[in-house]
mmCIF file of C-alpha atoms and ligand atoms in Angstrom:
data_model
loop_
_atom_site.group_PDB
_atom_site.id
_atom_site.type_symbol
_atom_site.label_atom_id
_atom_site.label_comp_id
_atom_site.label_asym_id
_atom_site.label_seq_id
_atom_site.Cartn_x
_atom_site.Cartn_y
_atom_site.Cartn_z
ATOM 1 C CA UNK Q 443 -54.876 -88.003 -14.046
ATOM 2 C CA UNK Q 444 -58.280 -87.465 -15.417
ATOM 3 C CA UNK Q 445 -59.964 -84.200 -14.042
ATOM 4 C CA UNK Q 446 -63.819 -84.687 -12.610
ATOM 5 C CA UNK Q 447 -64.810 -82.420 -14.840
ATOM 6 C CA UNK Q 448 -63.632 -84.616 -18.258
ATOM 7 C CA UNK Q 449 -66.435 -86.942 -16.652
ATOM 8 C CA UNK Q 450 -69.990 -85.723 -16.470
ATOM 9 C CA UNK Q 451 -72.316 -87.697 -14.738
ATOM 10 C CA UNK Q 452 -75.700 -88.214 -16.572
ATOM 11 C CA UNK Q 453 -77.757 -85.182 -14.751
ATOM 12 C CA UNK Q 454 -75.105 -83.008 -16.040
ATOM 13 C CA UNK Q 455 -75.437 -84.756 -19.544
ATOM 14 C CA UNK Q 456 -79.249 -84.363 -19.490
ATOM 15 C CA UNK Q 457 -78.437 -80.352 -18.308
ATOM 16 C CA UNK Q 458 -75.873 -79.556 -21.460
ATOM 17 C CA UNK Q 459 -78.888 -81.596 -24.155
ATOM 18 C CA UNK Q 460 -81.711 -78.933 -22.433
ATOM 19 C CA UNK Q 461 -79.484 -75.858 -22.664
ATOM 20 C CA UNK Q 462 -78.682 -76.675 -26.359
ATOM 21 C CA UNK Q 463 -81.881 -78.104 -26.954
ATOM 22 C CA UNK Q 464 -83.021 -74.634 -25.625
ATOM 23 C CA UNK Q 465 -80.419 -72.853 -28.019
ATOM 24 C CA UNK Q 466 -82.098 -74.805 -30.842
ATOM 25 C CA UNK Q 467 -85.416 -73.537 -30.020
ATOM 26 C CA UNK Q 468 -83.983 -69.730 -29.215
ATOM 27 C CA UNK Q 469 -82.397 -69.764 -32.718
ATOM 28 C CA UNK Q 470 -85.321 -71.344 -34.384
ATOM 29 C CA UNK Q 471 -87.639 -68.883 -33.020
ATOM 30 C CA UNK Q 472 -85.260 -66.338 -34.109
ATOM 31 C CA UNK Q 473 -85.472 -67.197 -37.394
ATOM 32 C CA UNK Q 474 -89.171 -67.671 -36.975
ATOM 33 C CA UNK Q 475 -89.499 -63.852 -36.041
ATOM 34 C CA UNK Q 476 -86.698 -62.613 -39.204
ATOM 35 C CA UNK Q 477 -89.028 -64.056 -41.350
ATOM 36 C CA UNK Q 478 -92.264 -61.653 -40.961
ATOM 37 C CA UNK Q 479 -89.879 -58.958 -40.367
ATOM 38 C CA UNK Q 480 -87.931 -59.820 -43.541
ATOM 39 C CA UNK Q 481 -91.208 -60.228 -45.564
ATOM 40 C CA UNK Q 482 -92.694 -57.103 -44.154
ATOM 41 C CA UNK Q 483 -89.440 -54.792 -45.566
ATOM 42 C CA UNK Q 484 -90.149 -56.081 -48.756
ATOM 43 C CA UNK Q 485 -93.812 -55.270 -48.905
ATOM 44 C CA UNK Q 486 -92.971 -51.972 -47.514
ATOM 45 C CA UNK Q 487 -90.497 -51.829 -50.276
ATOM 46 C CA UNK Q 488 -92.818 -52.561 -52.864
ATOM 47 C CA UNK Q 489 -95.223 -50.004 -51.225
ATOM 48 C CA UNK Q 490 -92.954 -47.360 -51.105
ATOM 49 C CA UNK Q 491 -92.141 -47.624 -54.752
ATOM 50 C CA UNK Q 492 -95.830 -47.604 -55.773
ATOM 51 C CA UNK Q 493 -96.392 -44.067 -53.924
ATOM 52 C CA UNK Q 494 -92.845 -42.793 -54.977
ATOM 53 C CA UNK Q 495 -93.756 -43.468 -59.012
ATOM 54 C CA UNK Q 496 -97.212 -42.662 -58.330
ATOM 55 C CA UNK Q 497 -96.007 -38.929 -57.096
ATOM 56 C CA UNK Q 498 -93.335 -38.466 -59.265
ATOM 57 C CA UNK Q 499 -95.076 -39.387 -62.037
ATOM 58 C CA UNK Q 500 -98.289 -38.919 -61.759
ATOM 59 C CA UNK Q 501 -98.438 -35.709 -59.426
ATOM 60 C CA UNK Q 502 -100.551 -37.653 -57.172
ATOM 61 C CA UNK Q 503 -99.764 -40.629 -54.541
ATOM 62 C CA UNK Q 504 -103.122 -42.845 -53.948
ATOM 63 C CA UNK Q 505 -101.312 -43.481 -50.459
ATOM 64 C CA UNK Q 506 -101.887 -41.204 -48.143
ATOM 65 C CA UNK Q 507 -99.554 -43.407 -45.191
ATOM 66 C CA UNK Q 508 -98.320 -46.485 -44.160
ATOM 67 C CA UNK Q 509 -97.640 -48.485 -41.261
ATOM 68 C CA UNK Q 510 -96.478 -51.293 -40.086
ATOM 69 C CA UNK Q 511 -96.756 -53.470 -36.869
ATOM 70 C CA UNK Q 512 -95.059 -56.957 -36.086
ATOM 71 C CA UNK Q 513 -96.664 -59.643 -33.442
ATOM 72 C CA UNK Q 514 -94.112 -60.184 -30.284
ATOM 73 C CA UNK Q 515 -93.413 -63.888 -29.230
ATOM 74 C CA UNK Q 516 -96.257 -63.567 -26.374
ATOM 75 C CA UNK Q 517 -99.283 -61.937 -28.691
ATOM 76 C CA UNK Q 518 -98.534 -64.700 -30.933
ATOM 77 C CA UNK Q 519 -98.375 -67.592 -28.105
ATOM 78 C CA UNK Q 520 -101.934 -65.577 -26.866
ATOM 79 C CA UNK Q 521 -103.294 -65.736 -29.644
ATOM 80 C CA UNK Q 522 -102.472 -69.309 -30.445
ATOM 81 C CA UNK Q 523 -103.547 -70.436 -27.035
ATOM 82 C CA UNK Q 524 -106.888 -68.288 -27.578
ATOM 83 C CA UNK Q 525 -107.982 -70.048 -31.197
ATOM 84 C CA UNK Q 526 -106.804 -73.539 -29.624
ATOM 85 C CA UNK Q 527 -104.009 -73.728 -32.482
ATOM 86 C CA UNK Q 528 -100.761 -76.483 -31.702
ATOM 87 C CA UNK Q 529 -98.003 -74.672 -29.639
ATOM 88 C CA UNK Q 530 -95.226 -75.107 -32.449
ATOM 89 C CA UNK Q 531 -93.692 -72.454 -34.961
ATOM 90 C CA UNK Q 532 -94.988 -75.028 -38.352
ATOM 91 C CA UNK Q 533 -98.428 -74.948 -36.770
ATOM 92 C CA UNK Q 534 -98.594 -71.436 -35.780
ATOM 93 C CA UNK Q 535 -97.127 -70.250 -39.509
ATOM 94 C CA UNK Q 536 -100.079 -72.183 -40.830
ATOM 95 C CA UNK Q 537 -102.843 -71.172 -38.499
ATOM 96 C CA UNK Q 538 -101.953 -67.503 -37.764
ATOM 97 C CA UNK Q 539 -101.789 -64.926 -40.580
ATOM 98 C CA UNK Q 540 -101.763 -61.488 -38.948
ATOM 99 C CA UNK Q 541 -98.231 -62.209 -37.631
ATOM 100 C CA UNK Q 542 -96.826 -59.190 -39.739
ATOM 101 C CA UNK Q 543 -99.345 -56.692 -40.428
ATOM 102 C CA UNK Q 544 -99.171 -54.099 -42.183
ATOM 103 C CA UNK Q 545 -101.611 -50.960 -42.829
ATOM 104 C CA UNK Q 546 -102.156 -48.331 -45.898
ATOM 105 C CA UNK Q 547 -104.292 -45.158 -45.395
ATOM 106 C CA UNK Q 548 -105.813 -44.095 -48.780
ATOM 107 C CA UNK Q 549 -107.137 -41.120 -49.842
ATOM 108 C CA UNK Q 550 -110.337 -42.482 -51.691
ATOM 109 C CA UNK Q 551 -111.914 -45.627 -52.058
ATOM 110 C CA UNK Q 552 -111.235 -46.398 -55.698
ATOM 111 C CA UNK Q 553 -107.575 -46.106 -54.429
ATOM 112 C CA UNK Q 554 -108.089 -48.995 -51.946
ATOM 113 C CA UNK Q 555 -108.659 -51.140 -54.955
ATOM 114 C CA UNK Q 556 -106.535 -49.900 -57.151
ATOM 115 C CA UNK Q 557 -103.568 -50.560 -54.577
ATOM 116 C CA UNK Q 558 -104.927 -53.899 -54.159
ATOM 117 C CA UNK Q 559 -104.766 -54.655 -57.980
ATOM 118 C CA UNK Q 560 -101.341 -53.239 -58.163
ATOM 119 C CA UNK Q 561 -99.726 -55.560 -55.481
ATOM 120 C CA UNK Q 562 -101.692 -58.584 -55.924
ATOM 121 C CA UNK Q 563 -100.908 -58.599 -59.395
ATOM 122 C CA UNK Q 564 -97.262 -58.687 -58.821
ATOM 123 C CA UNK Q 565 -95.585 -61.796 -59.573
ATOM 124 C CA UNK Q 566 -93.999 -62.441 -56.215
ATOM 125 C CA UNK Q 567 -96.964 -62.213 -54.176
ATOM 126 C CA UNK Q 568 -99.729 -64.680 -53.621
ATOM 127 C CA UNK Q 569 -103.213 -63.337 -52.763
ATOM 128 C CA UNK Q 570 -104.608 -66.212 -50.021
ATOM 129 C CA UNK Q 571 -107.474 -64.243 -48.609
ATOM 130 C CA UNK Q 572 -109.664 -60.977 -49.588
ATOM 131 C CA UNK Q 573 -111.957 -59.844 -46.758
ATOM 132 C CA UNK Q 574 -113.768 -57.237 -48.107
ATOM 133 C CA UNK Q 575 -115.143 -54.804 -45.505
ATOM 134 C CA UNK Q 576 -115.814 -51.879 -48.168
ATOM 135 C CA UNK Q 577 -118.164 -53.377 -50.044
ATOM 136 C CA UNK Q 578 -119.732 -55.186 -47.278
ATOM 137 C CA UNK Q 579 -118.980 -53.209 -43.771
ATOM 138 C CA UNK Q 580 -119.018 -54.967 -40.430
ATOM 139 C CA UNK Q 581 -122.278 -54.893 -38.278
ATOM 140 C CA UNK Q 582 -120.579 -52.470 -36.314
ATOM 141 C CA UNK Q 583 -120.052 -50.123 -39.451
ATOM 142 C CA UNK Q 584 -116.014 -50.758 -39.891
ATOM 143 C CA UNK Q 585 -114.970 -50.606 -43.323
ATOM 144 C CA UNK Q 586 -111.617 -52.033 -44.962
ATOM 145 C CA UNK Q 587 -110.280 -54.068 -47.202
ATOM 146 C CA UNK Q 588 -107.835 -56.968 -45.935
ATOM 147 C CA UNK Q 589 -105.489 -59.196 -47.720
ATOM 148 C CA UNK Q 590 -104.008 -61.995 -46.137
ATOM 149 C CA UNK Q 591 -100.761 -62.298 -48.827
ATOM 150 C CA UNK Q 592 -97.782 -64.864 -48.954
ATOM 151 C CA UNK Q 593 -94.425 -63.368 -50.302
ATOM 152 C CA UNK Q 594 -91.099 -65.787 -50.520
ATOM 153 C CA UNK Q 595 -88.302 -64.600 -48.610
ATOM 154 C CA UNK Q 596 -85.343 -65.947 -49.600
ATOM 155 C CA UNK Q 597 -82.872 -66.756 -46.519
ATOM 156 C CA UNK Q 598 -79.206 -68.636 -46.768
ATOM 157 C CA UNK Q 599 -80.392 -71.984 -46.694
ATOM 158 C CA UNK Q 600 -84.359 -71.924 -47.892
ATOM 159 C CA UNK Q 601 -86.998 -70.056 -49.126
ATOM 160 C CA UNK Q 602 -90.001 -69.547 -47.164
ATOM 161 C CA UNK Q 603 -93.235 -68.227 -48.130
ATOM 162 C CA UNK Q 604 -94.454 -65.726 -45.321
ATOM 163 C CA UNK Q 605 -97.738 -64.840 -44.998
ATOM 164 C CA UNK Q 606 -98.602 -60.877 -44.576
ATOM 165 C CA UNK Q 607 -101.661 -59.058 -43.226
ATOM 166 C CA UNK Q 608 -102.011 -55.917 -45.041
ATOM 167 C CA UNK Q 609 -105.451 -53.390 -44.510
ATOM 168 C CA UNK Q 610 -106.165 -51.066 -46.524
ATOM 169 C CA UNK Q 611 -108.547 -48.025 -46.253
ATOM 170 C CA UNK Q 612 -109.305 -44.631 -46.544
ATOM 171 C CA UNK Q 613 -108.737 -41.911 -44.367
ATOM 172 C CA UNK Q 614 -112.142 -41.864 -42.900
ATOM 173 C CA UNK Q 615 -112.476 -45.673 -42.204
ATOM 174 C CA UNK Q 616 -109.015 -45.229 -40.064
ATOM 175 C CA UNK Q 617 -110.129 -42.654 -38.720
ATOM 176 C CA UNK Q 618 -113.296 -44.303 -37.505
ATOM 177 C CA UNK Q 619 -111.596 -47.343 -36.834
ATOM 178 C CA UNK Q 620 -109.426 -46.170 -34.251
ATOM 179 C CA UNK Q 621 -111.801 -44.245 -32.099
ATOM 180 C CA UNK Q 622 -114.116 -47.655 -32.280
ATOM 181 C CA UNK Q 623 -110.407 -49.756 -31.179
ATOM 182 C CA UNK Q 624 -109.951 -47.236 -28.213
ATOM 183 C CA UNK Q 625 -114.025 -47.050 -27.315
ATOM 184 C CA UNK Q 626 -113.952 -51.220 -27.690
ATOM 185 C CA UNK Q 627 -110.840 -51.512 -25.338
ATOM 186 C CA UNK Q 628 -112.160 -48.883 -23.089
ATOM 187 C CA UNK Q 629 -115.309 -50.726 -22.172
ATOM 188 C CA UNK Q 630 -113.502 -54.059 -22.140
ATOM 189 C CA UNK Q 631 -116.020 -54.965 -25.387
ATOM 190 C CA UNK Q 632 -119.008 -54.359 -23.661
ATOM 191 C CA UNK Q 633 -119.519 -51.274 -25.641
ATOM 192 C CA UNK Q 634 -123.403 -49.720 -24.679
ATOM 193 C CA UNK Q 635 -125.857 -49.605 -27.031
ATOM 194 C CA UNK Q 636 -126.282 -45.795 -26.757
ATOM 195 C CA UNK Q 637 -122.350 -45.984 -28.817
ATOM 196 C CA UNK Q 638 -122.937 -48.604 -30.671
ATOM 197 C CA UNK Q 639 -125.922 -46.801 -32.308
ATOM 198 C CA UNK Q 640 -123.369 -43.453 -32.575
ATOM 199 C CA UNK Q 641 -120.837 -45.322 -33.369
ATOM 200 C CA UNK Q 642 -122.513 -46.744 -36.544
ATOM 201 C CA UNK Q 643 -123.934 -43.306 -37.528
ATOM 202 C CA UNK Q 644 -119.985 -41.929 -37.248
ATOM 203 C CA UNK Q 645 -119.382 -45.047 -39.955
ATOM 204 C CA UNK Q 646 -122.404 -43.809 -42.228
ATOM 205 C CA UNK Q 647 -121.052 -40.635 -42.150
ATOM 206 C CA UNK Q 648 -117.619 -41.529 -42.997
ATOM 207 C CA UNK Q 649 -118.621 -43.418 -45.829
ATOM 208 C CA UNK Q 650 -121.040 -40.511 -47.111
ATOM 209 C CA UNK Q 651 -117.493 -38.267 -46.580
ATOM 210 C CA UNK Q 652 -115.923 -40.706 -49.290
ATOM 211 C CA UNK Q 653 -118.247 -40.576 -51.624
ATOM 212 C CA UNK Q 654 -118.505 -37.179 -51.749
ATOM 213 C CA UNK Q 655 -114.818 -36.359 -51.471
ATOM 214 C CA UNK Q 656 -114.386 -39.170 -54.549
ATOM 215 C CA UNK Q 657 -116.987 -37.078 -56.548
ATOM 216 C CA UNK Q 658 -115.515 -33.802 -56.013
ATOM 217 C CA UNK Q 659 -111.630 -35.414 -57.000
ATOM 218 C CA UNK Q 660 -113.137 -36.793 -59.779
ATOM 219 C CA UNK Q 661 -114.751 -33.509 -60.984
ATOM 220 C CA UNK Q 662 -111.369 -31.608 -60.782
ATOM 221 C CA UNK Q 663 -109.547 -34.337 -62.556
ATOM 222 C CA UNK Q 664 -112.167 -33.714 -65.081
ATOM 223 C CA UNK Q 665 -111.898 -30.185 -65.822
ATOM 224 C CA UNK Q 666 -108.285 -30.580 -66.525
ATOM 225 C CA UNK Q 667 -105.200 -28.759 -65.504
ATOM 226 C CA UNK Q 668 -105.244 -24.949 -63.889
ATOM 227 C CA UNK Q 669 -104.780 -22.290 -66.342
ATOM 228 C CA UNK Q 670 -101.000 -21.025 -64.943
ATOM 229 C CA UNK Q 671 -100.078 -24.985 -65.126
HETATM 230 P P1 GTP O 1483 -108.498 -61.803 -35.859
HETATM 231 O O1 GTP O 1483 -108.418 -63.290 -35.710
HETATM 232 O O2 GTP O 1483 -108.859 -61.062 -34.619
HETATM 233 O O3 GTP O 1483 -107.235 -61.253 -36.451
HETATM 234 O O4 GTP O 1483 -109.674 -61.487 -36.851
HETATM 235 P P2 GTP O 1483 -110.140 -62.219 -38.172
HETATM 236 O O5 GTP O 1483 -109.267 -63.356 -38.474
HETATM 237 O O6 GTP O 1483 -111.607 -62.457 -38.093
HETATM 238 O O7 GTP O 1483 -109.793 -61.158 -39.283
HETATM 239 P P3 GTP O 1483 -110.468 -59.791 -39.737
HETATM 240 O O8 GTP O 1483 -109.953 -59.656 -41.135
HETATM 241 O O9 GTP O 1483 -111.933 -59.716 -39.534
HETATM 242 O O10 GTP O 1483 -109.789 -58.697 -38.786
HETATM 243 C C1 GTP O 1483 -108.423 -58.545 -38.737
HETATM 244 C C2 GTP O 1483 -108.029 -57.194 -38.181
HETATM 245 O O11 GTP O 1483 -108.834 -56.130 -38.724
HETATM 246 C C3 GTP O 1483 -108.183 -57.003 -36.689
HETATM 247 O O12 GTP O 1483 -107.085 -57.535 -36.008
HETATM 248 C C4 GTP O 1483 -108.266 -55.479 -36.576
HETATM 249 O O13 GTP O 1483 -106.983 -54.885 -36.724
HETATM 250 C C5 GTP O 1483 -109.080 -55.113 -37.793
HETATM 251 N N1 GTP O 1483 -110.517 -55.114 -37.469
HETATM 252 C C6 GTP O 1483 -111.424 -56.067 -37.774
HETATM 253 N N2 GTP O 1483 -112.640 -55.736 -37.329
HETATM 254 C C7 GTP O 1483 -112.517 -54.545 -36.703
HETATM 255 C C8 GTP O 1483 -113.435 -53.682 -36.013
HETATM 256 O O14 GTP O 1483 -114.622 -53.968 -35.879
HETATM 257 N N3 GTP O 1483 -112.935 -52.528 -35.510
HETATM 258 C C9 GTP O 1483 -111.633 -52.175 -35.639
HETATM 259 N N4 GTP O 1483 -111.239 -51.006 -35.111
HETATM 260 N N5 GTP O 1483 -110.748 -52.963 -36.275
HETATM 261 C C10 GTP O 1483 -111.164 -54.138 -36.791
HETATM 262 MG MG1 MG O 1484 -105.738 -59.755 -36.149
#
């Protein structure tokens, strides 16, 4: 006797394709996701070791902190939908770069670059983008230097090259730059003029801060050693 079940009719046929169809596409955007979080560890990792031989043999770490922040599924679909990109994982991979982002804090502005030179010049990574935001601040006064970078991450059955966000700045540009992200969002981007205009004096001021800090480091570095060194 042949049981019902050993039988499926064609809307239960078309059911079983979505749900694995459906697995296909949970899976793949699982994989999707491993990716920038699989490329970000091994930035971090390459960070890490840069501050760790920096302080242990030099006495002094030009990175001050790091951080690191992945898109979720929806900022990514938002964001997608927002810059009228196509709604599939190739398309997005090409069109959005800030999937995994990642942040260093410096504590002066030469070490911005110099942290720039020493990753991009790593064999592994591929420099696509160089915003430079130090040289040439934002209308708004931010300051920062952003890479957009592609690292291969090597995963059972390919390699993929995975594109990475990574800002770097001093401590007084992230400091300014995350009152002016909680001012924007309070006022919805409709900031008033009145703290615009502050807002742009805070940058100035941040920037003279730098400078000044960089000058006084360097003249210490100059003078050499303390005596009971
Ligand atoms: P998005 O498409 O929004 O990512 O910007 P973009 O492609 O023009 O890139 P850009 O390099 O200018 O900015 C990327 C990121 O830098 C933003 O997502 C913020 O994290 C940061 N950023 C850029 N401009 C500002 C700013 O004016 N204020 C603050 N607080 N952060 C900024
Ligand atoms: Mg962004």
């Amino acid at each position: 006797m042949t049981d019902a079940l050993d039988q499926p009719d064609d809307a239960a046929n078309t059911a079983l394709g979505t749900i694995a169809a459906m697995r296909e596409l949970k899976l793949e955007l699982t994989r999707f996701m491993m990716s920038y979080k699989f490329a970000t560890d091994e930035m971090l990792t390459k960070i890490n070791i840069l501050k760790e031989e920096f302080s242990s043999i030099h006495d002094y770490s030009p990175i001050e902190h790091v951080s690191s922040r992945l898109k979720s599924p929806e900022g990514i679909l938002k964001k997608a939908i927002r810059k009228g990109h196509p709604l599939e994982l190739d398309g997005i991979r090409d069109n959005i770069q800030d999937i995994a982002g990642i942040r260093i804090t410096c504590s002066f502005i030469s070490d911005t670059y110099r942290i720039r030179d020493l990753l991009a010049g790593q064999r592994d990574v591929t420099v696509l983008q160089e915003k430079d935001y130090i040289r040439e601040p934002k209308a708004n006064g931010y300051q920062s230097l952003h890479l957009i970078v592609a690292i291969p991450v090597f995963m059972s059955d390919r390699v993929q090259p995975v594109t990475v966000e990574i800002q770097i700045r001093t401590i007084a540009m992230d400091f300014w730059a995350s009152l002016e992200h909680k001012i924007f969002y309070k006022y919805n981007g409709a900031v008033p003029d009145t703290l615009v205009e502050d807002l742009r004096q805070a940058a100035d001021a941040a920037n003279r801060l730098d400078v000044q800090m960089e000058l006084l480091h360097d003249q210490v570095v100059a003078r050499g050693p303390a005596a009971d060194d």
